[in-house]
CSV table of C-alpha atoms and ligand atoms in Angstrom, one decimal:
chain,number,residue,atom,x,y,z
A,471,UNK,CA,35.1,-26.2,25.7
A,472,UNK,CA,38.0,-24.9,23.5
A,473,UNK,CA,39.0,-24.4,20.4
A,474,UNK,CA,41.4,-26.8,18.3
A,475,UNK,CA,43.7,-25.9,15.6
A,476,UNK,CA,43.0,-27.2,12.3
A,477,UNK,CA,45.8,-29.5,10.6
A,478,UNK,CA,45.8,-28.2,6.8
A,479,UNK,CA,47.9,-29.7,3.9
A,480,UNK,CA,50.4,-30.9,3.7
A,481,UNK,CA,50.9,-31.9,7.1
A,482,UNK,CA,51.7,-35.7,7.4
A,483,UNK,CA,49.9,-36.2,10.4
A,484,UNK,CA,46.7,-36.3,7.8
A,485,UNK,CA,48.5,-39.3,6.2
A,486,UNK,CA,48.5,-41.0,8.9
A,487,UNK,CA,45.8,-43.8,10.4
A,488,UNK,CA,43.8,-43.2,13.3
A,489,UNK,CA,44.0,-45.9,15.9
A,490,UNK,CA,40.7,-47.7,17.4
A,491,UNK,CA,39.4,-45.4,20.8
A,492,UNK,CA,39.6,-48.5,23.5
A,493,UNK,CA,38.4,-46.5,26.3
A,494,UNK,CA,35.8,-43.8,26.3
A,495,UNK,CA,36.7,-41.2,29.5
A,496,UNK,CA,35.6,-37.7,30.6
A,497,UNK,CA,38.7,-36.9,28.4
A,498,UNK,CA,37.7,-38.2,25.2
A,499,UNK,CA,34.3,-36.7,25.9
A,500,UNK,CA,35.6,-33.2,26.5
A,501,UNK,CA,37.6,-34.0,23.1
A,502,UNK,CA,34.3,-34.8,21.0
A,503,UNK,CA,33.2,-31.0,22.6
A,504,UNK,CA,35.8,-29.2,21.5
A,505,UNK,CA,35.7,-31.4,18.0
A,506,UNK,CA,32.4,-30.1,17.2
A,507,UNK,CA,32.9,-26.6,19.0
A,508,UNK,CA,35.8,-26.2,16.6
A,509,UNK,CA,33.4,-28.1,14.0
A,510,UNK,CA,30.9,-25.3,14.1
A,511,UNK,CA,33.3,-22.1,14.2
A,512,UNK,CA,35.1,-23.2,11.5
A,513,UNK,CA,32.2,-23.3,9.8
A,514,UNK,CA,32.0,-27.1,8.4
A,515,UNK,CA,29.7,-30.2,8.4
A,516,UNK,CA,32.2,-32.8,9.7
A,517,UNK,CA,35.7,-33.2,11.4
A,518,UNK,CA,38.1,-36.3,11.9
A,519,UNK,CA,40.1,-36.0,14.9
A,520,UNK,CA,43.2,-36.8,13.2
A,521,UNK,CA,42.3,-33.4,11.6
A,522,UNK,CA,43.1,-31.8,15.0
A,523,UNK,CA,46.1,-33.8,15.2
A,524,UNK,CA,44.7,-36.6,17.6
A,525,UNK,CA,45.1,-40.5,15.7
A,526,UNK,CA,42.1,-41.7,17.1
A,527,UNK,CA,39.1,-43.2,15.1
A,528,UNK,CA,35.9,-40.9,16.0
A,529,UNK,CA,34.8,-38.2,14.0
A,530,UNK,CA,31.6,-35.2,14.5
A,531,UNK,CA,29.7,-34.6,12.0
A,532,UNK,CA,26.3,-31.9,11.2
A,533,UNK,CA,24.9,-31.5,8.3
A,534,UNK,CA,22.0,-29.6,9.3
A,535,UNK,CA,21.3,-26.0,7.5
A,536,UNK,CA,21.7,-23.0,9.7
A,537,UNK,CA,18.0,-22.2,9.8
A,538,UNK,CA,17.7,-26.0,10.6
A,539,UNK,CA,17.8,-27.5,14.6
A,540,UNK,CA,21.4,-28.8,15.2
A,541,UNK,CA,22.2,-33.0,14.7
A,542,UNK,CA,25.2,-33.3,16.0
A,543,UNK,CA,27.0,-36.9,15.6
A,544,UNK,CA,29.4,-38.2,17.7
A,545,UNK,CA,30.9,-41.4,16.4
A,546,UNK,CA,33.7,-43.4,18.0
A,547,UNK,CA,35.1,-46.5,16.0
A,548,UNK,CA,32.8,-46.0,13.2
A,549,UNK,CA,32.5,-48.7,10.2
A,550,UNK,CA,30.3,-48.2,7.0
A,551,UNK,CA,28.8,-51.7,7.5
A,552,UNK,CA,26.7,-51.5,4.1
A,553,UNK,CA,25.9,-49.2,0.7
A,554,UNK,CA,24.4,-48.9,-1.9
A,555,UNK,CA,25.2,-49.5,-5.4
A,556,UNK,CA,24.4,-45.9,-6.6
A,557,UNK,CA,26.6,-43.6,-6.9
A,558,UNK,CA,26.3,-39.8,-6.5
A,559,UNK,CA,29.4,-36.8,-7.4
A,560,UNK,CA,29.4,-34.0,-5.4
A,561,UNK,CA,31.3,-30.8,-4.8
A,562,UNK,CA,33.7,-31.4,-1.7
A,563,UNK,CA,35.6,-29.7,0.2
A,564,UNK,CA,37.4,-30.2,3.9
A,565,UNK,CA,38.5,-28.2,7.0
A,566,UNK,CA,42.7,-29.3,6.2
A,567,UNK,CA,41.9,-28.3,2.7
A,568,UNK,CA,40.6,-24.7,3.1
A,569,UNK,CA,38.4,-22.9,0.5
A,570,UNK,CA,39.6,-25.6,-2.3
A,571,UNK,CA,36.2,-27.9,-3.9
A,572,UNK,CA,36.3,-30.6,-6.1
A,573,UNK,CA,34.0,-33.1,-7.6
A,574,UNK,CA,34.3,-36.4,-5.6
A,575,UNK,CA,32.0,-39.8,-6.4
A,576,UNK,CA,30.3,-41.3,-3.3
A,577,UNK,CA,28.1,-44.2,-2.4
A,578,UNK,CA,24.4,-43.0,-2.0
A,579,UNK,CA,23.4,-44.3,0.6
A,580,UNK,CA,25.6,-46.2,3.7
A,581,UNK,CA,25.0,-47.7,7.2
A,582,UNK,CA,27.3,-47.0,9.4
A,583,UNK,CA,27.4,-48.5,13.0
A,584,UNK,CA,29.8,-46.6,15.8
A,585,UNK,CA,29.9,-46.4,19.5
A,586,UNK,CA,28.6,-43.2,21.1
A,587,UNK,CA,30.0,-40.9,23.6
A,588,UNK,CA,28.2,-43.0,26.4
A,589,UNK,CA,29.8,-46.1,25.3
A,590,UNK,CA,26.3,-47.6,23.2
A,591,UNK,CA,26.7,-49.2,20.0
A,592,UNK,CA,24.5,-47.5,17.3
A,593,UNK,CA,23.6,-48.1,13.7
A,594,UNK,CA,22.8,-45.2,11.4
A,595,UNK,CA,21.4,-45.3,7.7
A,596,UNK,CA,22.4,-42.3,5.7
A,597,UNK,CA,21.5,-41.0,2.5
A,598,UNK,CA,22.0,-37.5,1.0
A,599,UNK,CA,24.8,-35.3,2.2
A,600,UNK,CA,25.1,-37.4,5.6
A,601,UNK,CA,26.0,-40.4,3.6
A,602,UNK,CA,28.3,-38.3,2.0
A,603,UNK,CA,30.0,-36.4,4.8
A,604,UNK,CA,30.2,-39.8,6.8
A,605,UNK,CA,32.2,-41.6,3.7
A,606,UNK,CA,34.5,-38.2,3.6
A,607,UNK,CA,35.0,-38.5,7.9
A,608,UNK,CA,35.7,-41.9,7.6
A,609,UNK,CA,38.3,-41.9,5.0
A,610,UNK,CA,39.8,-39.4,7.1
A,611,UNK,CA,40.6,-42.2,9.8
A,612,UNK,CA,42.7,-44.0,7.0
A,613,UNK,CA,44.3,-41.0,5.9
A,614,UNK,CA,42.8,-40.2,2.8
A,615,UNK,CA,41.6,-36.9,1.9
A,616,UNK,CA,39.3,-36.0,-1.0
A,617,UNK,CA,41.8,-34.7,-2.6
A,618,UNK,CA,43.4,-38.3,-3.2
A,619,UNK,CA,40.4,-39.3,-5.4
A,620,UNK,CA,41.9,-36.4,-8.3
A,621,UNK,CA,44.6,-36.7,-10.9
A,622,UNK,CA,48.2,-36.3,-9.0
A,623,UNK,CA,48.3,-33.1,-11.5
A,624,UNK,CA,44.8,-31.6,-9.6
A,625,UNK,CA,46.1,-32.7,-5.9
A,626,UNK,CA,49.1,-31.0,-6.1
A,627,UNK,CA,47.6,-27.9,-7.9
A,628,UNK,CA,45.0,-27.7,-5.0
A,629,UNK,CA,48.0,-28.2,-2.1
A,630,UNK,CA,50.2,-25.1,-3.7
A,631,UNK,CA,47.0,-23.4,-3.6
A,632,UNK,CA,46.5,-23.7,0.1
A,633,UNK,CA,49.9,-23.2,0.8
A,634,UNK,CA,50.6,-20.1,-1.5
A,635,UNK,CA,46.7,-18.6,0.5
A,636,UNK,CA,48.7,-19.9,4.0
A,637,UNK,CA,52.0,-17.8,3.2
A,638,UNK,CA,49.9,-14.7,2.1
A,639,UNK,CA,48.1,-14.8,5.9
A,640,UNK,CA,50.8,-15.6,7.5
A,641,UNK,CA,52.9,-12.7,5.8
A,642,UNK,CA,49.7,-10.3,6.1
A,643,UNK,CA,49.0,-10.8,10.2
A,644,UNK,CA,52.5,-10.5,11.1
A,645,UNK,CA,52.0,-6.5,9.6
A,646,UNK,CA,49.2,-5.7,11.9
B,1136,NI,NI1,37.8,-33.4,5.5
């Protein structure tokens, strides 16, 4: 397994959509490791592979607690089928948006049917933060971050965050 860099703001492949996986192959498989192996170092609860520069619809997601057994998802071609009519806000944030949180609304709960990584059609019923964390991963296959739910005044506030915190690193490793 290995290790995949991160996409952040505002690169344009994250505005981009994600094309429909037609075949899965050893590749793709190896691809969903090294999702979720980059997944977990990051730390986060979900990644899009268009996140790690790959415009393909399948995303990992695990919302499970450190302290917690892992659930790893592996969905290929997913579609949020159903939801609910509830509504929930929650504090969000995302791997191409580093260290930046904002209040996003979500549907409670969703079902979401996807193809797994051995090619069988499955249909999952979320509620809580997986609901959540599947409606920010899919969104991601369309090219919409959370951040495109806030004010244009907010997004771009948050994006010359991340980029003024990606010049400081930058300019701070190249001294050691
Ligand atoms: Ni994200």
């Amino acid at each position: 397994m290995a290790l995949l860099k991160i996409l952040e703001v505002p690169n344009p492949l994250l505005k981009k959509k994600s094309e429909p996986v037609k075949e899965i192959t050893d590749q793709l498989r190896k691809t969903l490791d090294d999702m979720l192996e980059t997944m977990y170092a990051a730390p986060g609860v979900g990644l899009a592979a268009p996140q790690v520069g790959l415009l393909k619809r399948m995303v990992v997601i695990d919302v499970t607690r450190d302290d917690e057994p892992k659930k790893p998802y592996k969905m290929i071609n997913p579609v949020i089928t159903a939801h609910s009519e509830e509504t929930t806000v929650h504090d969000e944030g995302c791997l191409s948006v580093p260290e930046q949180y904002a209040p996003v609304e979500r549907f409670e709960t969703v079902t979401v049917e996807y193809t797994d990584e051995n090619g069988t059609k499955q249909t999952l019923n979320a509620d809580g933060l997986l609901a959540i964390c599947i409606q920010h991963e899919l969104e991601h296959l369309e090219g919409t971050l959370f951040i495109d739910h806030l004010s244009k005044v907010k997004r771009d506030m948050i994006v010359r965050r991340v980029e003024k915190e990606r010049r400081w690193k930058n300019s701070h490793s190249e001294e050691e």
